[in-house]
Coordinates of C-alpha atoms in Angstrom, one line a residue:
X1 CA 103.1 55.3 -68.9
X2 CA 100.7 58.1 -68.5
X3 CA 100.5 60.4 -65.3
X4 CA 97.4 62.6 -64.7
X5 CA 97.1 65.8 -62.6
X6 CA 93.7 65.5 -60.5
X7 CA 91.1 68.1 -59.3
X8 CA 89.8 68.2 -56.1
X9 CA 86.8 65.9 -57.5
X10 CA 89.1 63.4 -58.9
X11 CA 91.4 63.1 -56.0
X12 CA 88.2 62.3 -53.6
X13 CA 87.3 60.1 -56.0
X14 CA 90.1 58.1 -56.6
X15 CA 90.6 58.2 -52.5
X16 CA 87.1 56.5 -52.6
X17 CA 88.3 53.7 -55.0
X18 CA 91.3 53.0 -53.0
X19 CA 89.2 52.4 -49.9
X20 CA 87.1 50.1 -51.6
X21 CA 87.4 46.5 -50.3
X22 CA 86.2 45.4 -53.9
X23 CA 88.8 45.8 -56.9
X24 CA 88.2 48.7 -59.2
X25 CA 89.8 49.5 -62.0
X26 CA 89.7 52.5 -64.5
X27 CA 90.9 52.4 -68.2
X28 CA 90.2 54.2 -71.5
X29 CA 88.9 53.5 -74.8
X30 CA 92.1 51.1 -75.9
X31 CA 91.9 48.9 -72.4
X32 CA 94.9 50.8 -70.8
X33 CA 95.1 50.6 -66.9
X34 CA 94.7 54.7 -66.1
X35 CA 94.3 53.4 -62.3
X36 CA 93.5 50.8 -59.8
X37 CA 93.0 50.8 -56.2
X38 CA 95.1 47.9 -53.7
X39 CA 92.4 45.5 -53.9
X40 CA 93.0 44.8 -57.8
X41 CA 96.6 45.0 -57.3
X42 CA 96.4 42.1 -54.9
X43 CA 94.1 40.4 -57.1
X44 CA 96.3 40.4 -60.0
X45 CA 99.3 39.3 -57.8
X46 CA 100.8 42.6 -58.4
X47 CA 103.6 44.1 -56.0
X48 CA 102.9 47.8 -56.5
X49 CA 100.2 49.8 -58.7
X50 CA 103.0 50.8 -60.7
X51 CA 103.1 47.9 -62.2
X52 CA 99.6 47.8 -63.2
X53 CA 98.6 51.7 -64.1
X54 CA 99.6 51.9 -67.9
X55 CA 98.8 48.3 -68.9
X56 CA 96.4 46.9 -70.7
X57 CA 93.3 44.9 -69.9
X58 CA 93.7 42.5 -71.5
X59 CA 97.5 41.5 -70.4
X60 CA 94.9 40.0 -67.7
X61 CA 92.2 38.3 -69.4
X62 CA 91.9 34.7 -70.1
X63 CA 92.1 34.5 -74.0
X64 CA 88.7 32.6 -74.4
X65 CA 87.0 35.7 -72.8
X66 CA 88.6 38.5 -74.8
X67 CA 86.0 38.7 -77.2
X68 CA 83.4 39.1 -74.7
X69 CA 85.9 41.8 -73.0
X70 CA 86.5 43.9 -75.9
X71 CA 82.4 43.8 -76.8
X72 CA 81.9 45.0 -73.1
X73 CA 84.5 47.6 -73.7
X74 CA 83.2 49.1 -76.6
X75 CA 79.5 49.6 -74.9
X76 CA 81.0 51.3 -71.9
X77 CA 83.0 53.8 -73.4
X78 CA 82.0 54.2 -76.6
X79 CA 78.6 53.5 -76.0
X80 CA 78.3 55.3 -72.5
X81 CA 76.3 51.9 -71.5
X82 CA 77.2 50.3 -68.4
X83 CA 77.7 46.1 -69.0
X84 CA 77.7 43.2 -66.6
X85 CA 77.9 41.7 -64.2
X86 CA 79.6 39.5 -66.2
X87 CA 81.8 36.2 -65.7
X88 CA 85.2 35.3 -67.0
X89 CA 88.4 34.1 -66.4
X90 CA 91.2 36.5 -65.1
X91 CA 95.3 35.5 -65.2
X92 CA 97.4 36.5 -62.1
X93 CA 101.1 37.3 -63.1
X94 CA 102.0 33.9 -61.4
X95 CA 99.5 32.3 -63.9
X96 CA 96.9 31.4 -61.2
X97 CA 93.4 31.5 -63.1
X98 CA 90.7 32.9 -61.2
X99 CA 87.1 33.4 -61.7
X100 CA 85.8 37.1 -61.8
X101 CA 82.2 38.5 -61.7
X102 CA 82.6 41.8 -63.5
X103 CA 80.2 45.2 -63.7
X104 CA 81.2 48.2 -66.3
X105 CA 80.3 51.4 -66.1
X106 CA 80.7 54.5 -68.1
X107 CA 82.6 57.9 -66.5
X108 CA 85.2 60.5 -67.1
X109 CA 88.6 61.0 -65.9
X110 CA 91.0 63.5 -66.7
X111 CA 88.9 65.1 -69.4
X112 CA 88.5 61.5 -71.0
X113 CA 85.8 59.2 -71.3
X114 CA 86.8 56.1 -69.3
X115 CA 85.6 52.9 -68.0
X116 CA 85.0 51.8 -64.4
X117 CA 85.1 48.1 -63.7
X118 CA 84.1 46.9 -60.0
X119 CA 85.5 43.0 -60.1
X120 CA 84.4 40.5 -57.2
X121 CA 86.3 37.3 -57.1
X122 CA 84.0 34.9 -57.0
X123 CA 86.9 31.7 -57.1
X124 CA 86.3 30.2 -54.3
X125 CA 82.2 30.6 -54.6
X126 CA 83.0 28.8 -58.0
X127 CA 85.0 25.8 -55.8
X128 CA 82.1 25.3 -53.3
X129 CA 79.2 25.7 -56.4
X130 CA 81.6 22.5 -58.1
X131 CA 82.5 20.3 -55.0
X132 CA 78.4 20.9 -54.0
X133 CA 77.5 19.8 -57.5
X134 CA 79.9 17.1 -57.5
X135 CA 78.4 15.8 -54.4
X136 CA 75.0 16.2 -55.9
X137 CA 76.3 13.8 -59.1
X138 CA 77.8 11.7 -56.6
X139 CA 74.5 11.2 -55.1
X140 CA 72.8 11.3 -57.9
X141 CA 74.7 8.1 -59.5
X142 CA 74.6 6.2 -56.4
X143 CA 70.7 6.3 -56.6
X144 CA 70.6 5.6 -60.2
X145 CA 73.3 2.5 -59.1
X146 CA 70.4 1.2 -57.3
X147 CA 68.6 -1.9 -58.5
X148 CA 65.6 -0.6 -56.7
X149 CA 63.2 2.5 -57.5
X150 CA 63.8 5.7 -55.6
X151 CA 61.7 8.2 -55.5
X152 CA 60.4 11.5 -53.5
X153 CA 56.8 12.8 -53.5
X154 CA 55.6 16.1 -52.6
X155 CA 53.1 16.7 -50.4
X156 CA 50.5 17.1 -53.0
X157 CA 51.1 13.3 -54.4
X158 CA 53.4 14.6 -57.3
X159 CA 56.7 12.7 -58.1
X160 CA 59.6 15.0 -57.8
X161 CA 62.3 12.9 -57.8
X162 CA 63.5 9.6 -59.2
X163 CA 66.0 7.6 -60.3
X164 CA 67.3 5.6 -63.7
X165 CA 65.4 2.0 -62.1
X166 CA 62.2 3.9 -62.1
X167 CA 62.1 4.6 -65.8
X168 CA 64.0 1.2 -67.0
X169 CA 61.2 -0.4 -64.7
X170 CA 58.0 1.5 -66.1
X171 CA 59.7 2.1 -69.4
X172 CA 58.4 6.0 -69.6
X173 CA 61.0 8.5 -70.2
X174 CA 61.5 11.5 -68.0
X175 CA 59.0 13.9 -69.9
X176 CA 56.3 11.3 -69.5
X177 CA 56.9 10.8 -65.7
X178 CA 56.7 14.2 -64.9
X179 CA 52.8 13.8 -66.4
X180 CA 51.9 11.3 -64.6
X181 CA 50.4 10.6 -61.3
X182 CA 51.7 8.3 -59.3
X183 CA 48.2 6.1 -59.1
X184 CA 49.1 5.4 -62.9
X185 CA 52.3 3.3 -62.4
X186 CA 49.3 0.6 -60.8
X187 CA 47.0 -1.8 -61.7
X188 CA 43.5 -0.5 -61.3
X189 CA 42.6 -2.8 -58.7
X190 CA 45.9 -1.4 -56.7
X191 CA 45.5 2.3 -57.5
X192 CA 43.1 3.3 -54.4
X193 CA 45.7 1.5 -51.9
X194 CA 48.8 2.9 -53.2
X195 CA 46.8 6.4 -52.3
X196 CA 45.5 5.6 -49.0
X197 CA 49.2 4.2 -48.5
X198 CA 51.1 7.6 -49.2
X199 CA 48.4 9.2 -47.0
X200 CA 48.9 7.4 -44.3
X201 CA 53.4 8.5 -44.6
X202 CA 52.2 11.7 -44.6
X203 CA 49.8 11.5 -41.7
X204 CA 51.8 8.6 -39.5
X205 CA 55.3 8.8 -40.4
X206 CA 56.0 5.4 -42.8
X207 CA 54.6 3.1 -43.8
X208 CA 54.9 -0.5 -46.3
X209 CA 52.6 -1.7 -48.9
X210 CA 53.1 -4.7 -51.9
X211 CA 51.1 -3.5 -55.0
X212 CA 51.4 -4.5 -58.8
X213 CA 53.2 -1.8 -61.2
X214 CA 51.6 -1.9 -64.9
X215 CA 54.6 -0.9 -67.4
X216 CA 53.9 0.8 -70.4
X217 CA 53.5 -2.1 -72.3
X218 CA 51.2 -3.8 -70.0
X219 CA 53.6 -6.0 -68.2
X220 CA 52.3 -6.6 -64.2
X221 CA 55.1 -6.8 -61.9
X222 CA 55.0 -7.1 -58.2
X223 CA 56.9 -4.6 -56.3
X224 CA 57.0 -4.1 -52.4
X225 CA 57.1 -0.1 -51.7
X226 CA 58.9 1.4 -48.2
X227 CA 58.3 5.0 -47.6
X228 CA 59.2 7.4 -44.9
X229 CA 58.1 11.0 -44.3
X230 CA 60.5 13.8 -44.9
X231 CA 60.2 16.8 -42.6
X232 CA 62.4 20.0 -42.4
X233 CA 62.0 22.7 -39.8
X234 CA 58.9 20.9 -38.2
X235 CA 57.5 20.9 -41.6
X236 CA 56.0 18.1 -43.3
X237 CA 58.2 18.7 -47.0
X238 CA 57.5 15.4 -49.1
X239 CA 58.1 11.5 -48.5
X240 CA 60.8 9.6 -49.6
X241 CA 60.6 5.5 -50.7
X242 CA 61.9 2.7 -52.3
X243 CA 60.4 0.2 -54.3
X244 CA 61.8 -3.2 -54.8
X245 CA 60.5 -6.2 -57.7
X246 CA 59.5 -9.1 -55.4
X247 CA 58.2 -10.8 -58.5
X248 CA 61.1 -14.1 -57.9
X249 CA 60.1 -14.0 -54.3
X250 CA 56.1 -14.2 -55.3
X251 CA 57.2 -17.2 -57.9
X252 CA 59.3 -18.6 -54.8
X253 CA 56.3 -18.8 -53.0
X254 CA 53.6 -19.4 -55.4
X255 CA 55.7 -22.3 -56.8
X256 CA 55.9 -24.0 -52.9
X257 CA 52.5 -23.4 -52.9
X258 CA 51.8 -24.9 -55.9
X259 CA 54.2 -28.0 -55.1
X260 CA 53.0 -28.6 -51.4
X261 CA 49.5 -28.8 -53.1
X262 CA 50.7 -31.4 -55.7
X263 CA 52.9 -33.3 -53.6
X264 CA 49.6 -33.8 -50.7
X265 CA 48.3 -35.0 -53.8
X266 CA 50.6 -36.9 -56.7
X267 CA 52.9 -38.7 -53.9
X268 CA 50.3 -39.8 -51.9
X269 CA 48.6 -41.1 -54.8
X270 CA 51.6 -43.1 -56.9
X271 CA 53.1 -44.2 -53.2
X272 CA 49.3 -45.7 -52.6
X273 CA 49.6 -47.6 -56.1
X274 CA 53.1 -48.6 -55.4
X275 CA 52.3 -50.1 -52.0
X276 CA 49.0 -51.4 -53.5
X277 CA 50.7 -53.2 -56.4
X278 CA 53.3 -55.2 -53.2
X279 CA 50.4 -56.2 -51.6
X280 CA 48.8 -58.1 -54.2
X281 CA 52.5 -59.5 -55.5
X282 CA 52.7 -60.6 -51.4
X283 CA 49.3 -62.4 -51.4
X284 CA 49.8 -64.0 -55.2
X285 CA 46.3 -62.3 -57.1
X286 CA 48.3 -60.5 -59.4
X287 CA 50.9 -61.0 -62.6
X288 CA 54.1 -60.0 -62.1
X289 CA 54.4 -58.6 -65.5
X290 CA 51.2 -56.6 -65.0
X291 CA 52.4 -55.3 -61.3
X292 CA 55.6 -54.4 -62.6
X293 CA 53.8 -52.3 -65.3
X294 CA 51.5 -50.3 -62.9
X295 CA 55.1 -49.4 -60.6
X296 CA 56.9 -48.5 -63.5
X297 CA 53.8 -46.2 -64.5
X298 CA 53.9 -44.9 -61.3
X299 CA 57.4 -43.7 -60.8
X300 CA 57.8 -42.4 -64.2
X301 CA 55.3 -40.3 -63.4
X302 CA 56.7 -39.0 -59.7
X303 CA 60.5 -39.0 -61.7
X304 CA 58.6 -36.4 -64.2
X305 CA 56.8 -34.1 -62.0
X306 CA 59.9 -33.9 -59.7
X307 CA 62.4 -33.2 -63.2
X308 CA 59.8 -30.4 -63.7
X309 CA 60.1 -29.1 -59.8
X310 CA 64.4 -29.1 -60.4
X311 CA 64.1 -27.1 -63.6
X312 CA 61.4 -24.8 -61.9
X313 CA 63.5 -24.5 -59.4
X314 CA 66.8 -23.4 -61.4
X315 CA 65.0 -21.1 -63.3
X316 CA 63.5 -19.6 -59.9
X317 CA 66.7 -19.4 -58.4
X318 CA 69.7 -18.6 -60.6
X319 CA 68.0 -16.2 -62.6
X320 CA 69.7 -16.3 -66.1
X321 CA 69.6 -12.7 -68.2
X322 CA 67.1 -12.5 -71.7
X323 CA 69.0 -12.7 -74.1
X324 CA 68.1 -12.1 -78.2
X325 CA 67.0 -14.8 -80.4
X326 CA 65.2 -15.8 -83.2
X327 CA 61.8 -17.6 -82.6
X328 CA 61.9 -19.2 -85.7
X329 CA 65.2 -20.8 -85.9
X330 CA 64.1 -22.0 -82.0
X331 CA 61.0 -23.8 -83.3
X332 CA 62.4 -25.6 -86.3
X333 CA 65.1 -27.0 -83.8
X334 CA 62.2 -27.7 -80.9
X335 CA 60.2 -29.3 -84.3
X336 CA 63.0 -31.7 -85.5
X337 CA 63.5 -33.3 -81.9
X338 CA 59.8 -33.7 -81.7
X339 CA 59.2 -35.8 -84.6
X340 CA 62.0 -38.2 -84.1
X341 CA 60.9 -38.7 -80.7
X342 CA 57.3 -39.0 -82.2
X343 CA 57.3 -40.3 -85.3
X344 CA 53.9 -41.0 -85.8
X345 CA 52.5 -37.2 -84.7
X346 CA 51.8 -34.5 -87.8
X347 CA 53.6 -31.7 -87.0
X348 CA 53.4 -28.4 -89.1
X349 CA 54.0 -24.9 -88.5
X350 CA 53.4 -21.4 -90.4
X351 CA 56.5 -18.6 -89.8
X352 CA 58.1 -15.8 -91.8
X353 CA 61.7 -16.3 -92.6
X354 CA 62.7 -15.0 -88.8
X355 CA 61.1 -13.4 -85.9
X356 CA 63.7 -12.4 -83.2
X357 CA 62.2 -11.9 -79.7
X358 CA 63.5 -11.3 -76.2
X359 CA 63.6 -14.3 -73.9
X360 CA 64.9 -16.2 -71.1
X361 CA 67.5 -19.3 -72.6
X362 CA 65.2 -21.7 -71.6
X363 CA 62.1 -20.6 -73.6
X364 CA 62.9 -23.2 -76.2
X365 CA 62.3 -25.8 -73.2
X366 CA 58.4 -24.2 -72.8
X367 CA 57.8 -24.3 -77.0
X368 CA 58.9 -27.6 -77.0
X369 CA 56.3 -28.8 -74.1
X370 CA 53.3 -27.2 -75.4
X371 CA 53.9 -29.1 -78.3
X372 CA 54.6 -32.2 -76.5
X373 CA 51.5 -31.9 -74.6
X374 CA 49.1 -31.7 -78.1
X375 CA 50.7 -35.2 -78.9
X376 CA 51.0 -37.1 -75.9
X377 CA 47.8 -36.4 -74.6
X378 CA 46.5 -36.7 -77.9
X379 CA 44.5 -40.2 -78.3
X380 CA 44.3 -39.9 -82.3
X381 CA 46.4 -42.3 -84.6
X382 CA 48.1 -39.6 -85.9
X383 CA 48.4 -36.7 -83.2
X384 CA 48.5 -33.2 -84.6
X385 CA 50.0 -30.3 -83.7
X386 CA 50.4 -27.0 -85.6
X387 CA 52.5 -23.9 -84.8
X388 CA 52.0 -20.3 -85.8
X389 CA 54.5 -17.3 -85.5
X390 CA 53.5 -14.0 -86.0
X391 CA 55.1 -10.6 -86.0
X392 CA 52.9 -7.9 -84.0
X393 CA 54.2 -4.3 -83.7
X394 CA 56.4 -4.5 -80.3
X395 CA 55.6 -8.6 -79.9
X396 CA 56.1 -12.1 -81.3
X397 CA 53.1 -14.6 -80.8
X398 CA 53.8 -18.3 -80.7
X399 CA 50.6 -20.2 -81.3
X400 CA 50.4 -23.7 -80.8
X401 CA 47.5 -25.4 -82.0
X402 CA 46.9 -29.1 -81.5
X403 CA 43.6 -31.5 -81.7
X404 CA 43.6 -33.2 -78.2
X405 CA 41.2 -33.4 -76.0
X406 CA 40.5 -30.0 -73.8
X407 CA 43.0 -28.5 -71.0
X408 CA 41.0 -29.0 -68.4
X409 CA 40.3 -25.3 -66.1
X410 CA 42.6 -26.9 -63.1
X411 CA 45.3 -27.3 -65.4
X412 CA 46.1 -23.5 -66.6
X413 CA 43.8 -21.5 -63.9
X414 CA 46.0 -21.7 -61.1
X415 CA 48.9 -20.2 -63.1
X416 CA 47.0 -16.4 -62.9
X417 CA 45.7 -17.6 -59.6
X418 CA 47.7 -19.6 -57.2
X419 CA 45.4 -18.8 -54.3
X420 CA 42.5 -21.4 -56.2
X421 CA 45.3 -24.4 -55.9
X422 CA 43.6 -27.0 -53.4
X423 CA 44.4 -30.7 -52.2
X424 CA 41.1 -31.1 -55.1
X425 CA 41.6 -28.6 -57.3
X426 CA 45.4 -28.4 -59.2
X427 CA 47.5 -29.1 -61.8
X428 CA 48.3 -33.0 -62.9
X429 CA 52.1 -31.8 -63.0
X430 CA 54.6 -29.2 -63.4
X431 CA 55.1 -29.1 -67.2
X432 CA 52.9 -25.8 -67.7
X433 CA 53.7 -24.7 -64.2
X434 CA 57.0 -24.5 -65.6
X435 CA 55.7 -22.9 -69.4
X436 CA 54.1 -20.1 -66.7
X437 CA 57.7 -19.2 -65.3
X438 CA 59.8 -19.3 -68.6
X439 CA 57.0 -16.6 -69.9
X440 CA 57.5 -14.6 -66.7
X441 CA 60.9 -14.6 -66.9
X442 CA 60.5 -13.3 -70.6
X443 CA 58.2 -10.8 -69.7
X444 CA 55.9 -11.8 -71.7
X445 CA 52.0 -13.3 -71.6
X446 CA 50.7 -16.8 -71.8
X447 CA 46.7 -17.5 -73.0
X448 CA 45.1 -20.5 -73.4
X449 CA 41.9 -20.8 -75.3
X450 CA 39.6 -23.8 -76.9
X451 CA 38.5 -24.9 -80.4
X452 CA 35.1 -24.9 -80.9
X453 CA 35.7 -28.3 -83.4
X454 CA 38.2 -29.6 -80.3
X455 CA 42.0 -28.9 -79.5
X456 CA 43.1 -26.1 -78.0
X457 CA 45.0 -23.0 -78.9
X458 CA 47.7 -22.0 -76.7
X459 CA 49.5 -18.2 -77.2
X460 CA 52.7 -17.6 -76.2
X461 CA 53.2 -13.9 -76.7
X462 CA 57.5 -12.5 -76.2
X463 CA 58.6 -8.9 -77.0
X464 CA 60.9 -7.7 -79.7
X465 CA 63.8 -6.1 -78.9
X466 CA 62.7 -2.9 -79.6
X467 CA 62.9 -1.4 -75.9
X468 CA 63.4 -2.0 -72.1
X469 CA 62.6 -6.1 -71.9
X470 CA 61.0 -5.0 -68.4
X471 CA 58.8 -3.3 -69.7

């Protein structure tokens, strides 16, 4: 150990650093301790300065930080350039780790050029920045738990907050969001709405609005959208919402509104031939044979459109997950069980070797009754029918081509537009009703156009798997 006589300059000085609240520490060009005032001695958990003056440095720093140390050391006193603040880990004898902010500069002591470190202990600022931020990730996963969108808007209509559901939904990533503006996530026809709407938070407080989200691929998706205004100090600071898919209750409704429509309708209709065909069996003007024949036609008919309301129904309500599969190895199946059932029908179809889509389990169920419907309502000797798989950059296209007579409008209209369904104007049954919600459950799109030489061309268009299915 070292000992150093002091001038009157020195002594003032080193009074002054033992004063300090904040631990200072002097030491020469090698890191030795030449002296340190009480506050490092408690900091290092030290029981006297004499066990600290004549030490070096680095007995005290953690060893990932003595690089950065000795760099720091060398500027200061060889240098004569002060360093810091700088952070770093310091060891206590007792081998607590704390966390140090640290400022270097150059000076002389004893003749000798020196350094002069002022330390702050910034431990417990370094507890409250990690249980804050841990709370923040805390929060931050909860919202990203949620099934629904979050999101926060400033009062200038920019997004400045979301969560995970937002980008799964629109299927942008977090640089693209940040461009956008929130009218983009609409339809066009919603856009103005959705604008008014956030006005109106801002102005009254909250407020609730359904509107249709457009994904990046084009996919329409109902959402219903609750939003509240966020103040802070009396000042209006943003508004914060949720948005929730209400696209199963939508088909919920849409499909009571389409079977309350049918129903008024078909049952009315089959129970009047049914009690027609007892009334001429009860008065004797008809064949038995021929009565039988008309009941039997009837109730098939009611036992058909009600099989197509259960699976409707199912699909509606329990919601199974897409899953993977390959469109092609689904339509030979769909094709074998066709012609035995129809023996007489020509069926061909044009694929490549395999074409794997993403779709809900059931889609095999909607291939195999658009192909149904181009035989049985298909008058020819020999019914035709003629699929067509194609591979498109992000989508798989099922076209089903057949030679029957034209879908009538009230057949596939109402499916974009329930609102047109009337007691006169709606479907003859379920079966494409039911096509319409095995697509929307796919996320994908269903067309329906005519032959000019008669038949009709029906598209059923699925995504590949290369992406959020949602989207």
């Amino acid at each position: 150990m070292r000992f150093f006589r002091s001038n009157d300059s020195e002594q003032r000085y080193r009074q002054l650093i033992e004063a300090s609240p904040a631990p200072i520490n002097l030491f020469d060009a090698d890191g030795e301790v030449l002296w340190g005032n009480d506050a490092v001695v408690d900091l290092l958990g030290l029981s006297s300065r004499s066990e600290l003056i004549g030490r070096s440095i680095f007995d005290f720093i953690d060893p990932d930080d003595k690089y950065t140390a000795k760099q720091e050391l060398a500027t200061v006193v060889g240098d004569k350039r002060s360093a810091g603040p700088t952070e770093m880990q310091l060891q206590r004898v007792d081998g607590e780790t704390r966390s140090i902010r640290v400022t270097t500069a150059p000076g002389r002591y004893e003749g000798q050029d020196i350094g002069q470190a002022v330390i702050i202990d910034v431990t417990d600022l370094k507890n409250v920045q990690a249980e804050l931020e841990a709370e923040r990730q805390l929060i931050d996963d909860a919202l990203d738990a949620l099934q629904d969108v979050f999101y926060v808007i400033t009062p200038g209509g920019d997004l400045k907050r979301w969560n995970d559901a937002l980008l799964e939904v629109s299927g942008y990533d977090e640089s693209e969001v940040r461009e956008m503006h929130v009218e983009e996530f609409f339809v066009d026809a919603d856009a103005d709405r959705v604008s008014e709407s956030i006005a109106s938070v801002f102005a009254g407080g909250e407020d609730v609005i359904e509107a249709t989200v457009v994904t990046k691929r084009g996919r329409e998706i109902p959402f219903e959208f609750r939003k509240q205004r966020l103040v802070r100090d009396g000042e209006v600071v943003g508004l914060v919402g949720i948005g929730r898919d209400i696209s199963e209750r939508v088909a919920r409704d849409q499909h009571l509104h389409a079977v309350d429509r049918l129903l008024q309708h078909h049952l009315r209709n089959k129970v009047n031939i049914v009690n027609g065909q007892a009334d001429r069996l009860r008065e004797g003007t008809a064949r038995p044979s021929e009565v039988a024949g008309r009941i039997e036609t009837a109730s098939e008919q009611l036992l058909s459109l009600f099989d197509n309301h259960h699976e409707i129904v199912e699909l509606l309500t329990e919601r199974e997950p897409v899953e993977e599969l390959d469109v092609v190895d689904v339509i030979e199946s769909v094709v074998r069980e066709v012609r035995e059932e129809y023996p007489d029908s020509r069926i061909t179809y044009d694929m490549p070797d395999s074409a794997t889509a993403v779709a809900a389990p059931a889609v095999d169920k909607a291939i195999r009754e658009l192909i149904e419907n181009g035989i049985v309502h298909n008058d020819a000797e020999e019914p035709s029918v003629h699929a067509v798989v194609r591979l498109r950059e992000s989508t798989v296209a099922v076209r089903v081509v057949d030679s029957a007579p034209e879908i009538p409008d009230m057949e596939y209209l109402p499916l974009d537009d329930f609102t047109s369904l009337t007691p006169t104007f709606h479907t003859s049954g379920l079966g494409l009703w039911f096509v319409h919600w095995i697509t929307e459950r796919s996320g994908g799109t269903l067309e329906f156009d005519r032959i000019d030489s008669g038949g009709n061309n029906v598209t059923l268009e699925l995504q590949r798997p290369n992406g959020h299915w949602t989207a």
